[in-house]
């Protein structure tokens, strides 16, 4: 797909997704997220042909202008909407599909422990809400939704809704997930232990009162 075809799809998708966007001309002139993608596509072109210094200079200039940092080595599809965008960071080995919406403050990064592919793969039609952190080399399935300020460290099934710190799958295809989650299991164990401690404390108090009497 040509550069202009991708730009056209980006513009069309933004116009469809953002009720504040009145026309393509307005998006072209005023949307920093749109321009961050334009600069990324230019930087990625140089990166692919091993002009990596030029690519990094372009990406850093884009970061200065838009507040959005996209490594030129990332692989990004078409129909991308970075809404508001300030503080968005997209790592080098990130892969993003088509028709993805990313809000401000999102990080698609690594944990600092991996080598090689160390950033997430984002499927098609994914929504990543403000402040979310998706960290590590795993896949976020098609149609998934990541809640605001969530920290996602593991694979996300297609159609899932993930919220919390750490991120927990709450719904899949709009239906609540009823199966046990490891985090909830740990909380349940802590509650049981707390209840046992209370019982021991009460028994000890009763024993002392009996001895006193």
mmCIF file of C-alpha atoms in Angstrom:
data_model
loop_
_atom_site.group_PDB
_atom_site.id
_atom_site.type_symbol
_atom_site.label_atom_id
_atom_site.label_comp_id
_atom_site.label_asym_id
_atom_site.label_seq_id
_atom_site.Cartn_x
_atom_site.Cartn_y
_atom_site.Cartn_z
ATOM 1 C CA UNK A 1 0.000 0.000 0.000
ATOM 2 C CA UNK A 2 1.333 3.421 -0.933
ATOM 3 C CA UNK A 3 2.117 6.232 1.480
ATOM 4 C CA UNK A 4 -0.799 8.347 0.217
ATOM 5 C CA UNK A 5 -3.227 5.425 0.518
ATOM 6 C CA UNK A 6 -2.270 4.970 4.170
ATOM 7 C CA UNK A 7 -2.620 8.700 4.845
ATOM 8 C CA UNK A 8 -6.059 8.672 3.249
ATOM 9 C CA UNK A 9 -7.152 5.742 5.428
ATOM 10 C CA UNK A 10 -5.784 7.499 8.527
ATOM 11 C CA UNK A 11 -7.790 10.629 7.701
ATOM 12 C CA UNK A 12 -10.961 8.667 7.020
ATOM 13 C CA UNK A 13 -10.680 6.681 10.256
ATOM 14 C CA UNK A 14 -10.079 9.795 12.369
ATOM 15 C CA UNK A 15 -13.094 11.470 10.778
ATOM 16 C CA UNK A 16 -15.228 8.404 11.601
ATOM 17 C CA UNK A 17 -14.003 8.042 15.195
ATOM 18 C CA UNK A 18 -13.768 11.628 16.420
ATOM 19 C CA UNK A 19 -17.064 13.536 16.705
ATOM 20 C CA UNK A 20 -15.074 16.780 17.103
ATOM 21 C CA UNK A 21 -13.469 16.402 13.667
ATOM 22 C CA UNK A 22 -15.438 18.398 11.104
ATOM 23 C CA UNK A 23 -13.469 17.674 7.949
ATOM 24 C CA UNK A 24 -10.206 16.251 6.621
ATOM 25 C CA UNK A 25 -8.687 19.690 6.118
ATOM 26 C CA UNK A 26 -9.086 20.473 9.818
ATOM 27 C CA UNK A 27 -7.520 17.133 10.778
ATOM 28 C CA UNK A 28 -4.610 17.729 8.404
ATOM 29 C CA UNK A 29 -3.874 21.156 9.887
ATOM 30 C CA UNK A 30 -4.519 20.689 13.596
ATOM 31 C CA UNK A 31 -4.242 17.050 14.745
ATOM 32 C CA UNK A 32 -0.844 16.331 16.328
ATOM 33 C CA UNK A 33 -1.542 12.586 16.372
ATOM 34 C CA UNK A 34 -2.050 12.597 12.631
ATOM 35 C CA UNK A 35 1.223 14.426 12.073
ATOM 36 C CA UNK A 36 3.061 12.084 14.433
ATOM 37 C CA UNK A 37 2.032 9.208 12.152
ATOM 38 C CA UNK A 38 3.103 11.163 9.051
ATOM 39 C CA UNK A 39 6.545 11.754 10.544
ATOM 40 C CA UNK A 40 6.710 8.110 11.657
ATOM 41 C CA UNK A 41 6.010 6.857 8.134
ATOM 42 C CA UNK A 42 8.776 9.074 6.764
ATOM 43 C CA UNK A 43 11.221 7.969 9.479
ATOM 44 C CA UNK A 44 10.287 4.308 8.973
ATOM 45 C CA UNK A 45 11.084 4.619 5.269
ATOM 46 C CA UNK A 46 14.661 5.700 6.061
ATOM 47 C CA UNK A 47 14.924 3.099 8.842
ATOM 48 C CA UNK A 48 14.055 0.267 6.441
ATOM 49 C CA UNK A 49 16.850 1.337 4.102
ATOM 50 C CA UNK A 50 19.357 1.490 6.987
ATOM 51 C CA UNK A 51 19.562 5.280 7.204
ATOM 52 C CA UNK A 52 18.936 4.869 10.919
ATOM 53 C CA UNK A 53 20.488 8.122 12.086
ATOM 54 C CA UNK A 54 18.288 10.093 9.687
ATOM 55 C CA UNK A 55 15.277 8.088 10.875
ATOM 56 C CA UNK A 56 16.017 8.815 14.532
ATOM 57 C CA UNK A 57 16.517 12.519 13.843
ATOM 58 C CA UNK A 58 13.104 12.672 12.146
ATOM 59 C CA UNK A 59 11.437 10.768 15.007
ATOM 60 C CA UNK A 60 12.997 13.037 17.639
ATOM 61 C CA UNK A 61 11.927 16.122 15.702
ATOM 62 C CA UNK A 62 8.399 14.699 15.603
ATOM 63 C CA UNK A 63 8.568 14.116 19.359
ATOM 64 C CA UNK A 64 9.572 17.746 19.876
ATOM 65 C CA UNK A 65 6.714 19.009 17.691
ATOM 66 C CA UNK A 66 3.914 16.670 18.798
ATOM 67 C CA UNK A 67 4.834 15.255 22.214
ATOM 68 C CA UNK A 68 4.464 11.761 20.728
ATOM 69 C CA UNK A 69 7.462 9.425 20.501
ATOM 70 C CA UNK A 70 7.308 6.637 17.923
ATOM 71 C CA UNK A 71 10.462 4.655 17.259
ATOM 72 C CA UNK A 72 11.044 4.436 13.493
ATOM 73 C CA UNK A 73 11.604 0.688 13.797
ATOM 74 C CA UNK A 74 7.998 0.061 14.884
ATOM 75 C CA UNK A 75 5.632 -1.498 12.347
ATOM 76 C CA UNK A 76 2.317 0.338 12.131
ATOM 77 C CA UNK A 77 -0.627 -0.348 9.836
ATOM 78 C CA UNK A 78 -3.175 2.086 8.423
ATOM 79 C CA UNK A 79 -6.239 3.747 9.911
ATOM 80 C CA UNK A 80 -4.388 4.859 13.053
ATOM 81 C CA UNK A 81 -5.944 7.467 15.349
ATOM 82 C CA UNK A 82 -3.781 8.907 18.126
ATOM 83 C CA UNK A 83 -6.283 11.110 19.960
ATOM 84 C CA UNK A 84 -4.776 14.144 21.744
ATOM 85 C CA UNK A 85 -1.596 12.085 21.908
ATOM 86 C CA UNK A 86 0.647 13.938 24.354
ATOM 87 C CA UNK A 87 2.939 11.499 26.134
ATOM 88 C CA UNK A 88 2.365 8.513 23.838
ATOM 89 C CA UNK A 89 5.457 6.283 23.548
ATOM 90 C CA UNK A 90 5.723 3.419 21.027
ATOM 91 C CA UNK A 91 8.792 1.177 21.221
ATOM 92 C CA UNK A 92 11.094 -0.136 18.499
ATOM 93 C CA UNK A 93 9.723 -3.673 18.080
ATOM 94 C CA UNK A 94 6.072 -2.740 18.523
ATOM 95 C CA UNK A 95 3.698 -4.015 15.844
ATOM 96 C CA UNK A 96 0.321 -2.272 15.435
ATOM 97 C CA UNK A 97 -2.441 -3.499 13.136
ATOM 98 C CA UNK A 98 -5.103 -1.502 11.329
ATOM 99 C CA UNK A 99 -7.834 0.778 12.659
ATOM 100 C CA UNK A 100 -6.341 1.202 16.121
ATOM 101 C CA UNK A 101 -7.214 4.066 18.474
ATOM 102 C CA UNK A 102 -4.619 5.234 21.002
ATOM 103 C CA UNK A 103 -5.282 7.932 23.596
ATOM 104 C CA UNK A 104 -2.888 10.253 25.427
ATOM 105 C CA UNK A 105 -0.286 8.926 27.833
ATOM 106 C CA UNK A 106 -0.210 5.394 26.405
ATOM 107 C CA UNK A 107 3.042 3.428 26.504
ATOM 108 C CA UNK A 108 3.650 0.436 24.255
ATOM 109 C CA UNK A 109 6.967 -0.613 25.731
ATOM 110 C CA UNK A 110 9.122 -3.348 27.204
ATOM 111 C CA UNK A 111 9.921 -4.475 30.726
ATOM 112 C CA UNK A 112 13.655 -3.972 30.300
ATOM 113 C CA UNK A 113 14.401 -7.693 30.552
ATOM 114 C CA UNK A 114 13.946 -8.962 27.008
ATOM 115 C CA UNK A 115 16.148 -8.961 23.930
ATOM 116 C CA UNK A 116 14.968 -9.025 20.339
ATOM 117 C CA UNK A 117 11.162 -8.679 20.159
ATOM 118 C CA UNK A 118 10.484 -6.908 23.440
ATOM 119 C CA UNK A 119 7.410 -4.769 22.726
ATOM 120 C CA UNK A 120 3.752 -5.738 22.234
ATOM 121 C CA UNK A 121 1.908 -6.710 19.081
ATOM 122 C CA UNK A 122 -1.432 -4.898 18.828
ATOM 123 C CA UNK A 123 -4.142 -6.449 16.658
ATOM 124 C CA UNK A 124 -6.730 -4.765 14.456
ATOM 125 C CA UNK A 125 -9.593 -2.596 15.777
ATOM 126 C CA UNK A 126 -8.029 -2.240 19.231
ATOM 127 C CA UNK A 127 -8.736 0.701 21.574
ATOM 128 C CA UNK A 128 -6.072 1.654 24.135
ATOM 129 C CA UNK A 129 -7.401 4.220 26.600
ATOM 130 C CA UNK A 130 -5.601 7.140 28.248
ATOM 131 C CA UNK A 131 -2.615 6.353 30.436
ATOM 132 C CA UNK A 132 -2.573 2.613 29.719
ATOM 133 C CA UNK A 133 0.780 0.805 29.770
ATOM 134 C CA UNK A 134 1.177 -2.317 27.626
ATOM 135 C CA UNK A 135 4.577 -3.756 28.480
ATOM 136 C CA UNK A 136 6.264 -6.826 27.067
ATOM 137 C CA UNK A 137 6.429 -9.057 24.017
ATOM 138 C CA UNK A 138 2.922 -10.489 23.735
ATOM 139 C CA UNK A 139 -0.185 -10.032 21.608
ATOM 140 C CA UNK A 140 -3.262 -7.920 22.239
ATOM 141 C CA UNK A 141 -5.935 -9.635 20.168
ATOM 142 C CA UNK A 142 -8.206 -8.079 17.547
ATOM 143 C CA UNK A 143 -11.027 -5.934 18.896
ATOM 144 C CA UNK A 144 -9.617 -5.744 22.438
ATOM 145 C CA UNK A 145 -10.150 -2.709 24.674
ATOM 146 C CA UNK A 146 -7.598 -1.596 27.261
ATOM 147 C CA UNK A 147 -9.025 0.535 30.075
ATOM 148 C CA UNK A 148 -7.595 3.881 31.203
ATOM 149 C CA UNK A 149 -4.442 3.645 33.356
ATOM 150 C CA UNK A 150 -4.353 -0.158 33.095
ATOM 151 C CA UNK A 151 -1.002 -1.933 33.228
ATOM 152 C CA UNK A 152 -1.071 -4.916 30.880
ATOM 153 C CA UNK A 153 1.730 -7.479 31.255
ATOM 154 C CA UNK A 154 0.246 -10.598 29.656
ATOM 155 C CA UNK A 155 -1.514 -11.811 26.511
ATOM 156 C CA UNK A 156 -4.963 -10.311 25.841
ATOM 157 C CA UNK A 157 -7.543 -12.465 24.004
ATOM 158 C CA UNK A 158 -9.408 -11.116 20.994
ATOM 159 C CA UNK A 159 -12.497 -9.128 21.955
ATOM 160 C CA UNK A 160 -11.414 -8.788 25.590
ATOM 161 C CA UNK A 161 -11.846 -5.764 27.859
ATOM 162 C CA UNK A 162 -8.917 -5.334 30.247
ATOM 163 C CA UNK A 163 -8.839 -3.029 33.286
ATOM 164 C CA UNK A 164 -6.770 -2.544 36.418
ATOM 165 C CA UNK A 165 -3.224 -2.786 37.747
ATOM 166 C CA UNK A 166 -2.155 -5.363 36.800
ATOM 167 C CA UNK A 167 -4.581 -5.663 33.897
ATOM 168 C CA UNK A 168 -7.353 -8.229 34.320
ATOM 169 C CA UNK A 169 -9.718 -9.480 31.638
ATOM 170 C CA UNK A 170 -13.202 -8.432 32.767
ATOM 171 C CA UNK A 171 -15.166 -9.149 29.588
ATOM 172 C CA UNK A 172 -14.780 -11.047 26.343
ATOM 173 C CA UNK A 173 -17.051 -10.022 23.481
ATOM 174 C CA UNK A 174 -19.165 -8.046 25.955
ATOM 175 C CA UNK A 175 -19.743 -10.997 28.325
ATOM 176 C CA UNK A 176 -18.387 -10.953 31.868
ATOM 177 C CA UNK A 177 -15.583 -13.360 32.623
ATOM 178 C CA UNK A 178 -16.670 -15.635 35.481
ATOM 179 C CA UNK A 179 -13.661 -17.951 35.649
ATOM 180 C CA UNK A 180 -11.241 -17.456 38.521
ATOM 181 C CA UNK A 181 -8.408 -15.035 38.026
ATOM 182 C CA UNK A 182 -5.033 -15.606 39.760
ATOM 183 C CA UNK A 183 -5.129 -12.144 41.331
ATOM 184 C CA UNK A 184 -8.563 -12.698 42.839
ATOM 185 C CA UNK A 185 -7.404 -16.101 44.097
ATOM 186 C CA UNK A 186 -4.535 -14.434 45.939
ATOM 187 C CA UNK A 187 -6.885 -11.840 47.451
ATOM 188 C CA UNK A 188 -9.228 -14.628 48.605
ATOM 189 C CA UNK A 189 -6.299 -16.434 50.268
ATOM 190 C CA UNK A 190 -5.276 -13.240 52.065
ATOM 191 C CA UNK A 191 -8.843 -12.795 53.327
ATOM 192 C CA UNK A 192 -8.860 -16.370 54.653
ATOM 193 C CA UNK A 193 -5.540 -15.819 56.415
ATOM 194 C CA UNK A 194 -6.811 -12.571 57.930
ATOM 195 C CA UNK A 195 -9.926 -14.328 59.198
ATOM 196 C CA UNK A 196 -7.777 -17.062 60.786
ATOM 197 C CA UNK A 197 -5.636 -14.406 62.505
ATOM 198 C CA UNK A 198 -8.783 -12.778 63.894
ATOM 199 C CA UNK A 199 -10.017 -16.110 65.224
ATOM 200 C CA UNK A 200 -6.653 -16.797 66.875
ATOM 201 C CA UNK A 201 -6.690 -13.330 68.425
ATOM 202 C CA UNK A 202 -10.224 -13.812 69.780
ATOM 203 C CA UNK A 203 -9.384 -17.264 71.169
ATOM 204 C CA UNK A 204 -6.263 -15.880 72.831
ATOM 205 C CA UNK A 205 -8.288 -13.038 74.378
ATOM 206 C CA UNK A 206 -10.884 -15.479 75.731
ATOM 207 C CA UNK A 207 -8.160 -17.728 77.152
ATOM 208 C CA UNK A 208 -6.524 -14.796 78.947
ATOM 209 C CA UNK A 209 -9.842 -13.723 80.423
ATOM 210 C CA UNK A 210 -10.477 -17.274 81.683
ATOM 211 C CA UNK A 211 -7.027 -17.429 83.255
ATOM 212 C CA UNK A 212 -7.554 -14.006 84.851
ATOM 213 C CA UNK A 213 -10.911 -15.049 86.309
#
